[in-house]
mmCIF file of C-alpha atoms in Angstrom:
data_model
loop_
_atom_site.group_PDB
_atom_site.id
_atom_site.type_symbol
_atom_site.label_atom_id
_atom_site.label_comp_id
_atom_site.label_asym_id
_atom_site.label_seq_id
_atom_site.Cartn_x
_atom_site.Cartn_y
_atom_site.Cartn_z
ATOM 1 C CA MET A 1 14.695 36.115 -10.167
ATOM 2 C CA SER A 2 15.305 33.327 -12.667
ATOM 3 C CA THR A 3 13.771 29.870 -12.313
ATOM 4 C CA SER A 4 17.161 28.281 -11.603
ATOM 5 C CA MET A 5 17.963 30.855 -8.886
ATOM 6 C CA LEU A 6 14.533 30.398 -7.301
ATOM 7 C CA SER A 7 15.000 26.643 -7.335
ATOM 8 C CA GLN A 8 18.395 27.029 -5.656
ATOM 9 C CA VAL A 9 16.924 29.246 -2.925
ATOM 10 C CA VAL A 10 14.144 26.744 -2.231
ATOM 11 C CA THR A 11 16.634 23.871 -2.156
ATOM 12 C CA ASN A 12 18.949 25.672 0.274
ATOM 13 C CA THR A 13 16.070 26.658 2.548
ATOM 14 C CA LEU A 14 14.772 23.088 2.599
ATOM 15 C CA ALA A 15 18.247 21.720 3.289
ATOM 16 C CA ASN A 16 18.760 24.125 6.199
ATOM 17 C CA THR A 17 15.375 23.208 7.665
ATOM 18 C CA VAL A 18 15.916 19.465 7.360
ATOM 19 C CA SER A 19 19.434 19.710 8.802
ATOM 20 C CA ARG A 20 17.911 20.757 12.143
ATOM 21 C CA LEU A 21 15.928 17.510 12.405
ATOM 22 C CA PRO A 22 17.311 14.351 14.088
ATOM 23 C CA LEU A 23 16.682 12.192 11.002
ATOM 24 C CA PRO A 24 19.390 13.627 8.717
ATOM 25 C CA LEU A 25 22.106 12.385 11.115
ATOM 26 C CA ILE A 26 21.149 8.837 10.267
ATOM 27 C CA TRP A 27 20.485 9.722 6.654
ATOM 28 C CA THR A 28 23.858 11.356 5.979
ATOM 29 C CA ALA A 29 26.102 9.281 8.225
ATOM 30 C CA GLY A 30 24.434 5.927 7.778
ATOM 31 C CA SER A 31 25.169 3.309 5.169
ATOM 32 C CA THR A 32 23.296 2.938 1.893
ATOM 33 C CA GLN A 33 21.355 0.055 3.438
ATOM 34 C CA GLN A 34 20.289 2.242 6.374
ATOM 35 C CA ARG A 35 19.163 5.046 4.068
ATOM 36 C CA THR A 36 17.175 2.575 1.983
ATOM 37 C CA LEU A 37 15.545 1.243 5.142
ATOM 38 C CA ILE A 38 14.603 4.737 6.331
ATOM 39 C CA LEU A 39 13.189 5.687 2.937
ATOM 40 C CA GLY A 40 11.225 2.433 2.813
ATOM 41 C CA VAL A 41 9.677 3.129 6.223
ATOM 42 C CA ILE A 42 8.716 6.671 5.179
ATOM 43 C CA LEU A 43 7.100 5.391 1.977
ATOM 44 C CA ALA A 44 5.259 2.653 3.880
ATOM 45 C CA VAL A 45 3.756 5.156 6.325
ATOM 46 C CA LEU A 46 2.774 7.525 3.503
ATOM 47 C CA SER A 47 1.119 4.752 1.501
ATOM 48 C CA ASN A 48 -0.878 3.580 4.516
ATOM 49 C CA VAL A 49 -2.193 7.097 5.139
ATOM 50 C CA LEU A 50 -3.118 7.489 1.461
ATOM 51 C CA PHE A 51 -4.953 4.151 1.435
ATOM 52 C CA GLY A 52 -6.868 5.262 4.509
ATOM 53 C CA VAL A 53 -8.017 8.379 2.656
ATOM 54 C CA LEU A 54 -8.987 6.307 -0.390
ATOM 55 C CA TYR A 55 -10.997 3.898 1.763
ATOM 56 C CA ALA A 56 -13.473 6.633 2.667
ATOM 57 C CA TYR A 57 -13.259 8.363 -0.718
ATOM 58 C CA SER A 58 -15.874 6.197 -2.435
ATOM 59 C CA SER A 59 -18.528 7.181 0.119
ATOM 60 C CA PHE A 60 -18.451 10.722 -1.331
ATOM 61 C CA LEU A 61 -19.158 9.501 -4.867
ATOM 62 C CA ALA A 62 -22.802 8.478 -4.414
ATOM 63 C CA PRO A 63 -24.950 7.552 -6.304
ATOM 64 C CA LEU A 64 -22.184 5.565 -8.029
ATOM 65 C CA SER A 65 -22.088 1.955 -6.820
ATOM 66 C CA GLY A 66 -18.949 0.328 -5.416
ATOM 67 C CA THR A 67 -18.257 -1.487 -8.688
ATOM 68 C CA GLN A 68 -18.773 1.684 -10.718
ATOM 69 C CA VAL A 69 -16.363 3.588 -8.463
ATOM 70 C CA PHE A 70 -13.827 0.798 -8.996
ATOM 71 C CA ILE A 71 -14.197 1.029 -12.782
ATOM 72 C CA TRP A 72 -13.794 4.801 -12.781
ATOM 73 C CA ARG A 73 -10.868 4.534 -10.388
ATOM 74 C CA MET A 74 -9.021 2.209 -12.748
ATOM 75 C CA LEU A 75 -9.550 4.549 -15.694
ATOM 76 C CA ALA A 76 -8.561 7.594 -13.640
ATOM 77 C CA MET A 77 -5.420 5.840 -12.431
ATOM 78 C CA TRP A 78 -4.503 4.854 -15.985
ATOM 79 C CA ALA A 79 -5.023 8.422 -17.250
ATOM 80 C CA VAL A 80 -2.988 9.956 -14.416
ATOM 81 C CA LEU A 81 -0.195 7.424 -14.807
ATOM 82 C CA MET A 82 0.018 7.850 -18.580
ATOM 83 C CA GLY A 83 -0.004 11.620 -18.226
ATOM 84 C CA TYR A 84 2.821 11.485 -15.704
ATOM 85 C CA LEU A 85 4.950 9.141 -17.806
ATOM 86 C CA LEU A 86 4.479 11.174 -20.987
ATOM 87 C CA MET A 87 5.174 14.533 -19.323
ATOM 88 C CA SER A 88 8.230 13.209 -17.475
ATOM 89 C CA GLY A 89 9.576 11.543 -20.626
ATOM 90 C CA SER A 90 9.927 8.185 -18.873
ATOM 91 C CA PHE A 91 7.282 6.295 -20.851
ATOM 92 C CA GLY A 92 9.885 4.972 -23.282
ATOM 93 C CA LEU A 93 11.963 3.583 -20.422
ATOM 94 C CA HIS A 94 9.087 1.474 -19.110
ATOM 95 C CA LEU A 95 8.123 0.459 -22.645
ATOM 96 C CA SER A 96 11.659 -0.759 -23.309
ATOM 97 C CA LYS A 97 11.462 -2.954 -20.200
ATOM 98 C CA LEU A 98 8.319 -4.573 -21.563
ATOM 99 C CA LYS A 99 9.819 -4.987 -25.047
ATOM 100 C CA ALA A 100 12.587 -7.031 -23.455
ATOM 101 C CA LEU A 101 9.977 -9.706 -22.686
ATOM 102 C CA ARG A 102 10.015 -11.841 -25.832
ATOM 103 C CA THR A 103 8.546 -15.199 -24.839
ATOM 104 C CA VAL A 104 5.020 -16.234 -23.862
ATOM 105 C CA LYS A 105 6.399 -17.638 -20.619
ATOM 106 C CA GLN A 106 7.923 -14.271 -19.659
ATOM 107 C CA TRP A 107 4.650 -12.436 -20.342
ATOM 108 C CA ALA A 108 2.621 -15.053 -18.488
ATOM 109 C CA TRP A 109 4.923 -14.666 -15.479
ATOM 110 C CA LEU A 110 4.521 -10.876 -15.629
ATOM 111 C CA LEU A 111 0.721 -10.989 -15.906
ATOM 112 C CA LEU A 112 0.211 -13.642 -13.228
ATOM 113 C CA PRO A 113 -0.349 -11.133 -10.366
ATOM 114 C CA THR A 114 -2.647 -8.822 -12.392
ATOM 115 C CA PRO A 115 -5.996 -10.543 -11.549
ATOM 116 C CA ILE A 116 -5.092 -10.433 -7.850
ATOM 117 C CA PHE A 117 -4.327 -6.714 -8.077
ATOM 118 C CA LEU A 118 -7.607 -5.918 -9.836
ATOM 119 C CA SER A 119 -9.749 -7.999 -7.484
ATOM 120 C CA GLN A 120 -8.176 -6.376 -4.428
ATOM 121 C CA LEU A 121 -8.794 -2.859 -5.701
ATOM 122 C CA TRP A 122 -12.407 -3.776 -6.502
ATOM 123 C CA LEU A 123 -12.939 -5.127 -2.977
ATOM 124 C CA PHE A 124 -11.246 -2.063 -1.498
ATOM 125 C CA VAL A 125 -13.853 0.323 -2.937
ATOM 126 C CA TRP A 126 -16.805 -2.098 -2.828
ATOM 127 C CA ALA A 127 -16.529 -3.200 0.812
ATOM 128 C CA PRO A 128 -16.851 0.170 2.614
ATOM 129 C CA VAL A 129 -20.179 1.027 0.962
ATOM 130 C CA ASN A 130 -21.606 -2.507 1.257
ATOM 131 C CA GLY A 131 -21.226 -3.179 4.979
ATOM 132 C CA GLN A 132 -17.995 -5.170 4.672
ATOM 133 C CA GLY A 133 -15.643 -2.437 5.870
ATOM 134 C CA VAL A 134 -14.773 -4.012 9.227
ATOM 135 C CA GLN A 135 -14.378 -7.494 7.692
ATOM 136 C CA THR A 136 -12.047 -6.151 5.021
ATOM 137 C CA ALA A 137 -10.042 -4.328 7.683
ATOM 138 C CA MET A 138 -9.661 -7.668 9.472
ATOM 139 C CA GLY A 139 -8.227 -9.115 6.261
ATOM 140 C CA TYR A 140 -5.647 -6.349 6.209
ATOM 141 C CA PHE A 141 -4.814 -7.112 9.844
ATOM 142 C CA LEU A 142 -4.119 -10.707 8.808
ATOM 143 C CA PHE A 143 -2.133 -9.649 5.729
ATOM 144 C CA PRO A 144 1.049 -8.682 7.634
ATOM 145 C CA LEU A 145 1.022 -12.039 9.421
ATOM 146 C CA MET A 146 1.004 -13.777 6.057
ATOM 147 C CA MET A 147 3.834 -11.528 4.877
ATOM 148 C CA VAL A 148 5.849 -12.454 7.958
ATOM 149 C CA ILE A 149 5.303 -16.148 7.208
ATOM 150 C CA PHE A 150 6.403 -15.650 3.593
ATOM 151 C CA GLY A 151 9.455 -13.722 4.752
ATOM 152 C CA CYS A 152 10.509 -16.439 7.169
ATOM 153 C CA VAL A 153 9.793 -19.359 4.830
ATOM 154 C CA LEU A 154 10.895 -17.987 1.451
ATOM 155 C CA PHE A 155 13.611 -15.500 2.398
ATOM 156 C CA GLY A 156 14.908 -16.847 5.699
ATOM 157 C CA GLU A 157 14.303 -13.563 7.528
ATOM 158 C CA LYS A 158 14.569 -13.519 11.319
ATOM 159 C CA LEU A 159 12.285 -11.801 13.803
ATOM 160 C CA SER A 160 13.242 -10.082 17.050
ATOM 161 C CA ARG A 161 11.549 -11.009 20.330
ATOM 162 C CA LEU A 162 9.300 -7.964 20.178
ATOM 163 C CA GLN A 163 8.279 -8.853 16.625
ATOM 164 C CA TRP A 164 7.480 -12.420 17.686
ATOM 165 C CA LEU A 165 5.431 -11.025 20.569
ATOM 166 C CA ALA A 166 3.584 -8.754 18.160
ATOM 167 C CA VAL A 167 2.818 -11.706 15.899
ATOM 168 C CA ALA A 168 1.629 -13.804 18.855
ATOM 169 C CA LEU A 169 -0.697 -11.036 20.081
ATOM 170 C CA ALA A 170 -2.086 -10.543 16.595
ATOM 171 C CA VAL A 171 -2.704 -14.269 16.198
ATOM 172 C CA LEU A 172 -4.518 -14.336 19.540
ATOM 173 C CA GLY A 173 -6.600 -11.333 18.529
ATOM 174 C CA VAL A 174 -7.587 -12.797 15.172
ATOM 175 C CA GLY A 175 -8.242 -16.186 16.751
ATOM 176 C CA SER A 176 -10.476 -14.560 19.371
ATOM 177 C CA GLU A 177 -12.503 -12.853 16.648
ATOM 178 C CA ILE A 178 -12.899 -16.104 14.702
ATOM 179 C CA VAL A 179 -14.096 -17.949 17.830
ATOM 180 C CA ARG A 180 -16.519 -15.142 18.639
ATOM 181 C CA THR A 181 -18.135 -15.037 15.216
ATOM 182 C CA GLN A 182 -17.782 -18.772 14.440
ATOM 183 C CA SER A 183 -16.930 -17.785 10.879
ATOM 184 C CA VAL A 184 -14.618 -15.753 8.720
ATOM 185 C CA SER A 185 -15.909 -13.364 6.069
ATOM 186 C CA TRP A 186 -15.026 -14.127 2.454
ATOM 187 C CA ALA A 187 -13.711 -10.564 2.225
ATOM 188 C CA THR A 188 -11.306 -11.259 5.080
ATOM 189 C CA LEU A 189 -10.053 -14.477 3.481
ATOM 190 C CA TRP A 190 -9.636 -12.926 0.053
ATOM 191 C CA VAL A 191 -7.504 -10.058 1.335
ATOM 192 C CA CYS A 192 -5.195 -12.087 3.556
ATOM 193 C CA GLY A 193 -5.072 -15.095 1.229
ATOM 194 C CA THR A 194 -4.238 -13.451 -2.103
ATOM 195 C CA TYR A 195 -2.701 -10.022 -1.518
ATOM 196 C CA PRO A 196 0.575 -11.415 -0.105
ATOM 197 C CA ILE A 197 0.940 -13.498 -3.269
ATOM 198 C CA TYR A 198 0.770 -10.335 -5.399
ATOM 199 C CA TYR A 199 3.547 -8.578 -3.496
ATOM 200 C CA ILE A 200 5.761 -11.664 -3.348
ATOM 201 C CA LEU A 201 5.386 -12.255 -7.100
ATOM 202 C CA ARG A 202 6.191 -8.632 -7.916
ATOM 203 C CA ARG A 203 9.214 -8.848 -5.610
ATOM 204 C CA LEU A 204 10.451 -12.035 -7.275
ATOM 205 C CA GLN A 205 9.928 -10.503 -10.715
ATOM 206 C CA ASP A 206 12.129 -7.558 -9.698
ATOM 207 C CA ILE A 207 9.916 -5.202 -11.715
ATOM 208 C CA GLY A 208 9.520 -1.527 -10.839
ATOM 209 C CA ALA A 209 6.344 -0.321 -9.177
ATOM 210 C CA ILE A 210 5.421 1.985 -12.049
ATOM 211 C CA THR A 211 6.074 -0.635 -14.745
ATOM 212 C CA GLY A 212 3.939 -3.215 -12.978
ATOM 213 C CA LEU A 213 1.166 -0.698 -12.373
ATOM 214 C CA LEU A 214 1.269 0.386 -16.031
ATOM 215 C CA VAL A 215 0.828 -3.210 -17.179
ATOM 216 C CA ASP A 216 -2.049 -3.913 -14.779
ATOM 217 C CA LEU A 217 -3.987 -0.759 -15.667
ATOM 218 C CA THR A 218 -3.417 -0.897 -19.427
ATOM 219 C CA ILE A 219 -4.692 -4.462 -19.624
ATOM 220 C CA PHE A 220 -7.845 -3.594 -17.708
ATOM 221 C CA ALA A 221 -8.627 -0.238 -19.378
ATOM 222 C CA PRO A 222 -10.500 -1.697 -22.438
ATOM 223 C CA PHE A 223 -12.631 -3.896 -20.167
ATOM 224 C CA ALA A 224 -13.433 -0.885 -17.963
ATOM 225 C CA LEU A 225 -14.568 1.158 -20.959
ATOM 226 C CA GLY A 226 -16.650 -1.759 -22.226
ATOM 227 C CA TYR A 227 -18.353 -2.089 -18.836
ATOM 228 C CA LEU A 228 -19.283 1.611 -18.769
ATOM 229 C CA CYS A 229 -20.613 1.587 -22.342
ATOM 230 C CA PHE A 230 -22.649 -1.630 -22.205
ATOM 231 C CA PHE A 231 -23.492 -2.241 -18.536
ATOM 232 C CA ALA A 232 -23.471 1.192 -16.868
ATOM 233 C CA PRO A 233 -24.245 3.883 -19.469
ATOM 234 C CA SER A 234 -26.100 5.944 -16.848
ATOM 235 C CA SER A 235 -22.862 6.178 -14.876
ATOM 236 C CA LEU A 236 -21.066 7.408 -17.997
ATOM 237 C CA VAL A 237 -23.676 10.138 -18.542
ATOM 238 C CA LEU A 238 -23.610 11.159 -14.867
ATOM 239 C CA VAL A 239 -19.834 11.548 -14.653
ATOM 240 C CA THR A 240 -19.187 13.190 -18.025
ATOM 241 C CA GLY A 241 -21.939 15.740 -17.354
ATOM 242 C CA SER A 242 -20.715 16.798 -13.909
ATOM 243 C CA GLY A 243 -17.666 18.926 -13.176
ATOM 244 C CA PHE A 244 -17.791 17.766 -9.552
ATOM 245 C CA PHE A 245 -17.505 14.093 -10.473
ATOM 246 C CA ILE A 246 -14.752 14.773 -12.995
ATOM 247 C CA MET A 247 -12.690 16.593 -10.344
ATOM 248 C CA MET A 248 -13.357 13.928 -7.715
ATOM 249 C CA LEU A 249 -12.372 11.102 -10.060
ATOM 250 C CA ALA A 250 -9.223 12.965 -11.116
ATOM 251 C CA GLY A 251 -8.294 13.236 -7.442
ATOM 252 C CA LEU A 252 -9.130 9.564 -6.969
ATOM 253 C CA GLY A 253 -6.790 8.591 -9.784
ATOM 254 C CA LEU A 254 -3.964 10.793 -8.512
ATOM 255 C CA LEU A 255 -4.185 9.532 -4.935
ATOM 256 C CA SER A 256 -4.502 5.918 -6.110
ATOM 257 C CA VAL A 257 -1.365 6.042 -8.280
ATOM 258 C CA LEU A 258 0.626 7.709 -5.520
ATOM 259 C CA ALA A 259 -0.597 5.227 -2.904
ATOM 260 C CA MET A 260 0.185 2.188 -5.061
ATOM 261 C CA LYS A 261 3.616 3.481 -6.110
ATOM 262 C CA THR A 262 4.750 4.296 -2.582
ATOM 263 C CA ASN A 263 3.358 0.993 -1.313
ATOM 264 C CA ILE A 264 5.076 -1.207 -3.884
ATOM 265 C CA ASP A 265 8.317 0.785 -3.621
ATOM 266 C CA ALA A 266 8.258 0.238 0.150
ATOM 267 C CA SER A 267 7.649 -3.497 -0.321
ATOM 268 C CA GLN A 268 10.784 -3.719 -2.485
ATOM 269 C CA MET A 269 12.989 -1.604 -0.194
ATOM 270 C CA LEU A 270 12.113 -3.242 3.128
ATOM 271 C CA PRO A 271 12.692 -6.807 4.361
ATOM 272 C CA VAL A 272 9.476 -8.781 3.923
ATOM 273 C CA ASN A 273 8.837 -9.166 7.662
ATOM 274 C CA LEU A 274 9.403 -5.446 8.360
ATOM 275 C CA TYR A 275 7.179 -4.461 5.441
ATOM 276 C CA GLY A 276 4.518 -6.836 6.721
ATOM 277 C CA MET A 277 4.706 -5.344 10.196
ATOM 278 C CA MET A 278 4.503 -1.764 8.838
ATOM 279 C CA SER A 279 1.342 -2.803 7.021
ATOM 280 C CA TYR A 280 -0.520 -2.900 10.350
ATOM 281 C CA LEU A 281 -0.896 0.878 10.079
ATOM 282 C CA GLU A 282 -3.288 0.587 7.137
ATOM 283 C CA PRO A 283 -5.905 -1.752 8.663
ATOM 284 C CA ALA A 284 -5.862 0.319 11.854
ATOM 285 C CA LEU A 285 -6.840 3.371 9.815
ATOM 286 C CA LEU A 286 -9.355 1.392 7.750
ATOM 287 C CA PHE A 287 -10.977 0.009 10.875
ATOM 288 C CA ILE A 288 -11.342 3.457 12.446
ATOM 289 C CA LEU A 289 -12.777 4.908 9.241
ATOM 290 C CA ALA A 290 -15.159 1.957 8.801
ATOM 291 C CA ILE A 291 -16.847 2.473 12.176
ATOM 292 C CA THR A 292 -16.738 6.296 12.219
ATOM 293 C CA VAL A 293 -16.923 7.920 8.788
ATOM 294 C CA LEU A 294 -18.598 4.971 7.019
ATOM 295 C CA GLY A 295 -20.833 3.872 9.902
ATOM 296 C CA ASN A 296 -20.147 0.113 9.588
ATOM 297 C CA PRO A 297 -21.401 -1.908 12.607
ATOM 298 C CA PHE A 298 -19.069 -2.529 15.548
ATOM 299 C CA GLU A 299 -19.903 -4.845 18.449
ATOM 300 C CA SER A 300 -18.494 -4.280 21.933
ATOM 301 C CA ALA A 301 -17.173 -7.867 21.986
ATOM 302 C CA MET A 302 -14.752 -6.895 19.226
ATOM 303 C CA ILE A 303 -12.802 -4.819 21.749
ATOM 304 C CA TYR A 304 -11.017 -7.896 23.095
ATOM 305 C CA SER A 305 -9.795 -9.199 19.755
ATOM 306 C CA TYR A 306 -8.868 -5.812 18.338
ATOM 307 C CA GLY A 307 -7.321 -4.815 21.676
ATOM 308 C CA LEU A 308 -4.868 -7.705 21.370
ATOM 309 C CA ILE A 309 -4.041 -6.654 17.838
ATOM 310 C CA TRP A 310 -3.427 -3.075 18.979
ATOM 311 C CA LEU A 311 -1.077 -4.373 21.680
ATOM 312 C CA GLY A 312 0.815 -6.118 18.899
ATOM 313 C CA ILE A 313 1.037 -2.836 17.017
ATOM 314 C CA ALA A 314 2.385 -1.169 20.187
ATOM 315 C CA CYS A 315 5.116 -3.810 20.305
ATOM 316 C CA LEU A 316 6.044 -3.039 16.706
ATOM 317 C CA MET A 317 6.251 0.658 17.467
ATOM 318 C CA THR A 318 8.488 -0.050 20.446
ATOM 319 C CA HIS A 319 10.695 -2.238 18.277
ATOM 320 C CA GLY A 320 10.969 0.476 15.637
ATOM 321 C CA ILE A 321 11.847 3.157 18.198
ATOM 322 C CA ARG A 322 14.537 0.926 19.685
ATOM 323 C CA GLN A 323 16.040 0.302 16.262
ATOM 324 C CA LEU A 324 16.074 4.021 15.510
ATOM 325 C CA CYS A 325 17.715 4.890 18.833
ATOM 326 C CA ARG A 326 20.267 2.101 18.381
ATOM 327 C CA ALA A 327 21.119 3.301 14.886
ATOM 328 C CA ARG A 328 21.596 6.899 16.085
ATOM 329 C CA LYS A 329 23.773 5.724 18.972
ATOM 330 C CA ASN A 330 25.972 3.643 16.655
ATOM 331 C CA ILE A 331 26.433 6.605 14.304
ATOM 332 C CA GLN A 332 27.384 8.913 17.161
ATOM 333 C CA MET A 333 29.891 6.379 18.515
ATOM 334 C CA THR A 334 31.394 5.949 15.040
ATOM 335 C CA LYS A 335 31.830 9.710 14.698
ATOM 336 C CA MET A 336 33.435 9.963 18.136
ATOM 337 C CA ALA A 337 35.835 7.133 17.301
ATOM 338 C CA LYS A 338 36.851 8.844 14.047
ATOM 339 C CA ALA A 339 37.383 12.141 15.874
ATOM 340 C CA VAL A 340 39.752 10.464 18.339
#
């Protein structure tokens, strides 16, 4: 059987399988906006799961430190991304987008979010192995609230009653935790205070996820190599002399690129407030991993604050299910009206 025939068989089989699911009704009969919304939700869920996997990944790379894992992750991501672009033949397309930037002001505007991106990825791999896993997860719980605020203030987006209730419960939960501890970790503040700025800037720039990621990683790659050569040569010897570490870092780079691409794509497809609400899935996974797989401390008093936040997440799920049911009902009614 030829490659083209095999591809056709696989495509037909997949199409027949998917056609039996409830989702294709919305996908095929809905508007372009509805299909974009559905795809954005799927990408958001996938990215959150991938980030959860990556959160625990660094714990399997001992004796590398958190900073060393971050450095290797950046290089692995850059190598995977470059390999993908060259093999797919799309490198020239992204390069042409960058060549269109001719002024210093345009380049400065493009590079403005890069330090935020790098610092967040460093914290993401440093925190779990340095006892800051739960505090970082709290920052990611606060992140969607900040995204909701940006969406309402900058883009005039409106929230439903269930979404407002979810926000209120999350605010109460976070406030309860702050009162209990009488302080807020710097890791928490850094995540919730700067990460929203990165996504908003990338959204305003209207730059593709891959192009932005290519810029961020390429700029940092020389600094990463310099760090390994002059500040962590033992790490360089350890990794290059071990097939296990090479395979693990290759997997780290692949998962990282996929997680970032799906995440940024979702942020550009979804309304800011919906994207912010979907982002609650990630800190929930990070929190669970921090206290189970990574063994970060958890106090029983945290149950009250995190319980309120989980109630907020339940409200978001209810809101999403209602929207899905409403969309399916509207499509069915439209089809019935056309049939008559």
